[in-house]
mmCIF file of C-alpha atoms in Angstrom:
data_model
loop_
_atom_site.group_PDB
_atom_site.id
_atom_site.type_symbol
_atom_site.label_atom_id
_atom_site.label_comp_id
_atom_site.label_asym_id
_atom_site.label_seq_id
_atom_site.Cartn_x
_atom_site.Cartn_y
_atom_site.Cartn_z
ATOM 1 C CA UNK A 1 92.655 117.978 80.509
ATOM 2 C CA UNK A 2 91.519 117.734 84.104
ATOM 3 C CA UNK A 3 90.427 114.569 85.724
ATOM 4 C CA UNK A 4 86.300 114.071 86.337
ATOM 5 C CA UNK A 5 87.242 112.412 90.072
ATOM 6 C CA UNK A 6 84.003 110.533 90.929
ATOM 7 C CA UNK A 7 82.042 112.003 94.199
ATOM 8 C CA UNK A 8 82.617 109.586 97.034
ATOM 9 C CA UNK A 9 79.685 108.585 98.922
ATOM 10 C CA UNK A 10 78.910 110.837 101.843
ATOM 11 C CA UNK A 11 78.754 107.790 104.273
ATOM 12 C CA UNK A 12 82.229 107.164 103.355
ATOM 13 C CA UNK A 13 83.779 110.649 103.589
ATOM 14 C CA UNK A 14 82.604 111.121 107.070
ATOM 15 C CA UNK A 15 83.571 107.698 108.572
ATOM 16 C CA UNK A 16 87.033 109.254 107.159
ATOM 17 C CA UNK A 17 86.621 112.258 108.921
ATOM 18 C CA UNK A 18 85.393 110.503 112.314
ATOM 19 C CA UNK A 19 88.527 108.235 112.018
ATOM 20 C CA UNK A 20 91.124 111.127 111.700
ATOM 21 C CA UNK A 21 89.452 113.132 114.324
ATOM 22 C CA UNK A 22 89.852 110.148 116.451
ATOM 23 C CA UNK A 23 93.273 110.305 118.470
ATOM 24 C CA UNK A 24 92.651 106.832 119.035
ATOM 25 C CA UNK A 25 92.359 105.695 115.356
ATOM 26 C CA UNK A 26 95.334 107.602 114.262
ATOM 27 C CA UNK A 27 97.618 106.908 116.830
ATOM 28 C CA UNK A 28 96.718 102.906 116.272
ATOM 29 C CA UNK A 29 97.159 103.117 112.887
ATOM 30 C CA UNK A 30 100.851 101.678 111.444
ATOM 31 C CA UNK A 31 101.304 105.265 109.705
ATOM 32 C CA UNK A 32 104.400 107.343 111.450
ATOM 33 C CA UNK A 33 103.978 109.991 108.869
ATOM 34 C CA UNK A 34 99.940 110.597 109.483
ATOM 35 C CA UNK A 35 101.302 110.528 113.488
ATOM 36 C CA UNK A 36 104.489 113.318 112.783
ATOM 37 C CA UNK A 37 102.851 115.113 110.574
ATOM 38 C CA UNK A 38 101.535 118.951 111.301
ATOM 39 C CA UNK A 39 98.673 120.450 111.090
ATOM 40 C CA UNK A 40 95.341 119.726 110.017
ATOM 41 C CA UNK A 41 94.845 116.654 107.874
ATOM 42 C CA UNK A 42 92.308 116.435 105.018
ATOM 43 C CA UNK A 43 90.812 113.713 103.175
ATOM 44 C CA UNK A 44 91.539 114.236 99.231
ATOM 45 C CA UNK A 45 90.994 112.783 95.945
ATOM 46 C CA UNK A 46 88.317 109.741 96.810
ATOM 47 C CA UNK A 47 88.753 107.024 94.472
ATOM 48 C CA UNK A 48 86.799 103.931 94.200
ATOM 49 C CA UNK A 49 88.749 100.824 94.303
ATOM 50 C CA UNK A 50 87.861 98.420 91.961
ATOM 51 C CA UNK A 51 89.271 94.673 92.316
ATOM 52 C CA UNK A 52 89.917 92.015 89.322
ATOM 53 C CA UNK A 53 89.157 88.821 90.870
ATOM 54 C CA UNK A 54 89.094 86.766 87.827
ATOM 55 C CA UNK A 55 91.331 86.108 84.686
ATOM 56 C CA UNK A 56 90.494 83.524 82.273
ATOM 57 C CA UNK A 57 92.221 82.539 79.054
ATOM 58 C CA UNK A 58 89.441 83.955 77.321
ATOM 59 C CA UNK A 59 90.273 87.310 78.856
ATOM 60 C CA UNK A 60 87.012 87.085 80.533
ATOM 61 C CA UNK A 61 87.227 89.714 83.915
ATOM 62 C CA UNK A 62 85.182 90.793 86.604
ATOM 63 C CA UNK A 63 85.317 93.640 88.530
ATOM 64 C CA UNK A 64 83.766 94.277 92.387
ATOM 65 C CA UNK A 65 84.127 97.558 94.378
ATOM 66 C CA UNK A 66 85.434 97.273 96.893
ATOM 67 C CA UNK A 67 85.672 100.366 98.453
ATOM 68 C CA UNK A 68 87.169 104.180 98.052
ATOM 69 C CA UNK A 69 90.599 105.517 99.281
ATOM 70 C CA UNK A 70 91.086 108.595 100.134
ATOM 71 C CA UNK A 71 94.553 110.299 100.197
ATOM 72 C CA UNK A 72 95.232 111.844 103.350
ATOM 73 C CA UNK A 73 97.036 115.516 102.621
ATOM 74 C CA UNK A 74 99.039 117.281 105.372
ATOM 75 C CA UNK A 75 100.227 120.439 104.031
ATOM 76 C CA UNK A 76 101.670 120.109 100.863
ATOM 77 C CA UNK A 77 101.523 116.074 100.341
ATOM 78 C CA UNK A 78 100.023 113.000 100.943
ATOM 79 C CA UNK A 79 101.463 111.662 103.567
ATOM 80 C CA UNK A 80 98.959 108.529 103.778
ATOM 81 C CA UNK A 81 95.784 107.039 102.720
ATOM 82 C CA UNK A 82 92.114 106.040 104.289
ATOM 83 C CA UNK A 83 90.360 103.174 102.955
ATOM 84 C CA UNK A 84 86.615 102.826 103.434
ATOM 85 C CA UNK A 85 84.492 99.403 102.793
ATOM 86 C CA UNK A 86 81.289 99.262 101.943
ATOM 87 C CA UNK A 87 79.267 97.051 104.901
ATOM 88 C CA UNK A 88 75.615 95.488 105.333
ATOM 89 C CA UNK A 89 75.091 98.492 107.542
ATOM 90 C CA UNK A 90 76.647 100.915 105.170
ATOM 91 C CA UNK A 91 80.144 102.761 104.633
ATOM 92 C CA UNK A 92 82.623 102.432 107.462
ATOM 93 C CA UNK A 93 86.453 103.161 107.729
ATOM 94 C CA UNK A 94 88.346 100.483 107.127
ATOM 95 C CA UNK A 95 91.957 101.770 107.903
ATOM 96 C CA UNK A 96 94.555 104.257 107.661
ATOM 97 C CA UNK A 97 97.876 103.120 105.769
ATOM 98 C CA UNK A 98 101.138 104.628 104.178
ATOM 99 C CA UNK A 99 104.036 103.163 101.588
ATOM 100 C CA UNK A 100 105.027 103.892 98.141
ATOM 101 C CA UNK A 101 101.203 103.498 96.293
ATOM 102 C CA UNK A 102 100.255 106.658 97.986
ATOM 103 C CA UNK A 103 103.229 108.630 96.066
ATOM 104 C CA UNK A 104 103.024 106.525 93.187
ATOM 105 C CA UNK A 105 99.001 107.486 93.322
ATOM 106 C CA UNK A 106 99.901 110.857 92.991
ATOM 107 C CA UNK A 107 102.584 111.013 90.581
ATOM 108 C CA UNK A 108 99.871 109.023 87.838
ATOM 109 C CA UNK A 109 97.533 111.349 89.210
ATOM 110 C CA UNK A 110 99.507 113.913 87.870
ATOM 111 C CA UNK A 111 100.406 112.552 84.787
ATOM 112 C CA UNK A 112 96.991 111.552 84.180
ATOM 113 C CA UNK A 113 95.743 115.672 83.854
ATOM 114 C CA UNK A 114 98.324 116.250 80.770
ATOM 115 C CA UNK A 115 96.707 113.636 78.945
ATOM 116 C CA UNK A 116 94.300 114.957 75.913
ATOM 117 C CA UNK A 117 91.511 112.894 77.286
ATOM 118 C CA UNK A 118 88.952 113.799 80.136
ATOM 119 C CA UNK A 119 88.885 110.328 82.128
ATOM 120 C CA UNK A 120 87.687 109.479 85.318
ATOM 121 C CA UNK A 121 90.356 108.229 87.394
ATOM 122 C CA UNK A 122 89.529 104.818 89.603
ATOM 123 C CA UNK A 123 91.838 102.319 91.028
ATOM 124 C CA UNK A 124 92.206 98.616 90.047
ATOM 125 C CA UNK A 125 93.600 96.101 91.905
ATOM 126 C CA UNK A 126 94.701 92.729 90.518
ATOM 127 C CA UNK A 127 95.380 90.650 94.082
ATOM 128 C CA UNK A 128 96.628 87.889 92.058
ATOM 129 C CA UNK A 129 99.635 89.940 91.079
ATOM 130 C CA UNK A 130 99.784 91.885 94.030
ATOM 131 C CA UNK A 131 99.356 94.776 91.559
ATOM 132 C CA UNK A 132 97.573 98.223 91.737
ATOM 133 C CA UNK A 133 96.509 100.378 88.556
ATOM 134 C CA UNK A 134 95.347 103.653 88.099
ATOM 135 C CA UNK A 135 92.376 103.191 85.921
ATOM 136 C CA UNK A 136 91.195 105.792 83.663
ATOM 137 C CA UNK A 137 87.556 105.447 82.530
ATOM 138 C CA UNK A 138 86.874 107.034 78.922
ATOM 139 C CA UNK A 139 83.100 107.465 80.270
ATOM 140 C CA UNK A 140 83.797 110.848 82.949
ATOM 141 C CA UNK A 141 80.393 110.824 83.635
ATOM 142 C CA UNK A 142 79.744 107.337 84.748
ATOM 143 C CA UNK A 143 78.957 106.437 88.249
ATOM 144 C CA UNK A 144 82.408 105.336 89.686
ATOM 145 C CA UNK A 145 80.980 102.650 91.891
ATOM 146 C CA UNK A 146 80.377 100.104 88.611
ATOM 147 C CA UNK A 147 81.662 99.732 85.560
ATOM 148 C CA UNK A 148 83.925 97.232 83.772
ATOM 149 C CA UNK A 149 86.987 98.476 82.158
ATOM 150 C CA UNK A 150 86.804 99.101 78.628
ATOM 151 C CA UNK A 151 88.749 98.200 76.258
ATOM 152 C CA UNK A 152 90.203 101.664 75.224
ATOM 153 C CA UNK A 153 90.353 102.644 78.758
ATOM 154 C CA UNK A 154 93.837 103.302 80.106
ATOM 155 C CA UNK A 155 95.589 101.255 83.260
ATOM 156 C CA UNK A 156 98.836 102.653 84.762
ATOM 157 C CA UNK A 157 100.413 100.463 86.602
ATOM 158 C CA UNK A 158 101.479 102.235 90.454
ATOM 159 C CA UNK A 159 105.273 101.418 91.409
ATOM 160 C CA UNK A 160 105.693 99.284 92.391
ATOM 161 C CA UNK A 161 105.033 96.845 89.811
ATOM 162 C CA UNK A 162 105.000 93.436 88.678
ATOM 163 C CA UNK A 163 108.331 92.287 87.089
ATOM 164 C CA UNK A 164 108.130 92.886 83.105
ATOM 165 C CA UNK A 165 105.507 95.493 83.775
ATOM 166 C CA UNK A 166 106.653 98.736 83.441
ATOM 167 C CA UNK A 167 104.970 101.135 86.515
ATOM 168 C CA UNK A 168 103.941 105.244 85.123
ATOM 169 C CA UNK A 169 103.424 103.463 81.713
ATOM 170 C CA UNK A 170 99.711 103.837 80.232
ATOM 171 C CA UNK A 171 98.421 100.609 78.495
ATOM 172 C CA UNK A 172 94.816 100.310 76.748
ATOM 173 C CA UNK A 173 92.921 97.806 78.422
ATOM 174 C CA UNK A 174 92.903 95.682 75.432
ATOM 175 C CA UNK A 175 96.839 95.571 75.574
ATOM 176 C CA UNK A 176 97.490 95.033 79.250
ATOM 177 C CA UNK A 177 94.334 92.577 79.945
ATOM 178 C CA UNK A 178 95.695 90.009 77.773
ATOM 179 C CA UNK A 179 99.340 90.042 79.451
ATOM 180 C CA UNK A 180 97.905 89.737 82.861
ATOM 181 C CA UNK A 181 95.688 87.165 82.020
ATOM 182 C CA UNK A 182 98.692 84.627 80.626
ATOM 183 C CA UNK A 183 100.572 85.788 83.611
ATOM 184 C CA UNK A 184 97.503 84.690 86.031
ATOM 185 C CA UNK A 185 96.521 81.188 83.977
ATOM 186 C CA UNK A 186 100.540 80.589 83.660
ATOM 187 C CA UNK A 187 101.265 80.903 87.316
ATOM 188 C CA UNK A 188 100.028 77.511 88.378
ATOM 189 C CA UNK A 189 102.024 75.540 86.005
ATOM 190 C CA UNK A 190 105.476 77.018 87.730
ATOM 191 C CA UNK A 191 103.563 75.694 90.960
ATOM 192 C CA UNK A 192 103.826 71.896 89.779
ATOM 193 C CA UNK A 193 106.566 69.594 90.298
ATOM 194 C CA UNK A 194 108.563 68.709 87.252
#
C-alpha cells in the first residue's frame, strides 16, 4: 500500500528551497555529490524527525520533533539530504548532508510501500545509540509533528545499525523498545571500573 508521507510545513520547504538556490549554501555544505551533481535539484519526501531522548527500565519514552529532512533528488536519486529545525522565529534550514542514511532512507522507503498496511512514514532517532529508524505510524492521518510511537507501530532500523540490531528489519514497537531500553540503562555499568 502506498505511504501517507505527512505535509511538511511550508516554512520549512522554502527555507529548503532558499538554501539550494543559494550557491553559497551548497557549495559550503560537506556534500560532493549535491556539488557534482546535474541538473536541477528538488526537495523530496519531507519527513519529520522525531528524537527518543529518554529510556527508562520501565520502558517509559519520550519523543520531541525535532525537525523534517528532506531528501534532496538529482535526477534519478537522492544524492543528499536537507534538514530543517524548528526556531523561536520559525522554520529555518539547518543543513545540507550526505552518507549512507540517505540510501538506507530510501531503500526502507521502498520496502515500506509493499507492506499491507497504510502507515505514515517518520524518522526516529535514538542519539544514545547513535541509531536512526524509519518509523511507521499505524495512524496515516495523524499530524506528523506529534505523536508517540505506538506499540504496534513498526521501526526499521537504517544501516547502519547498532551491533545485534539487524538494519531493513521491521520490529513492532513493543519488541524493539524493550531491547533498546536494556541496551541504554546497561550502558553505564560497562562505564564503571571493575
Amino acid at each position: 500500500m502506498p505511504l501517507h508521507v505527512p505535509p511538511a510545513p511550508a516554512p520549512a520547504l522554502r527555507t529548503v528551497l532558499t538554501a539550494l538556490a543559494s550557491p553559497t549554501a551548497v557549495r559550503e555544505a560537506r556534500t560532493p555529490s549535491l556539488l557534482r551533481s546535474q541538473g536541477p535539484a528538488t526537495p523530496e519526501l519531507p519527513l519529520p524527525v522525531h528524537v527518543l531522548d529518554d529510556l527508562t527500565p520501565a520502558g517509559v519514552s519520550a519523543t520531541r520533533l525535532a525537525g523534517w529532512r528532506f531528501l534532496i533528488r538529482c535526477g534519478d536519486r537522492a544524492v543528499a539530504a536537507a534538514e530543517t529545525r524548528l526556531t523561536p522565529d520559525g522554520w529555518a534550514f539547518s543543513h545540507f548532508f550526505e552518507g549512507p542514511y540517505i540510501t538506507s532512507t530510501e531503500r526502507a522507503l521502498r520496502q515500506a510501500e509493499t507492506m499491507p498496511q497504510t502507515y505514515q512514514p517518520r524518522l526516529l532517532s535514538v542519539p544514545s545509540l547513535y541509531m536512526l529508524t524509519l518509523w511507521l505510524h499505524g495512524d496515516s492521518t495523524a499530524d506528523g509533528a506529534s505523536g508517540h510511537p505506538a506499540a504496534t507501530d513498526l521501526l526499521v532500523p537504517l544501516a547502519p545499525a547498532p551491533p545485534g540490531i539487524a538494519a531493513h528489519r521491521p520490529h513492532r514497537v513493543a519488541e524493539l523498545l524493550p531491547v533498546l531500553t536494556h541496551r541504554v540503562t546497561a550502558a553505564p555499568l560497562l562505564s564503571q571500573p571493575a
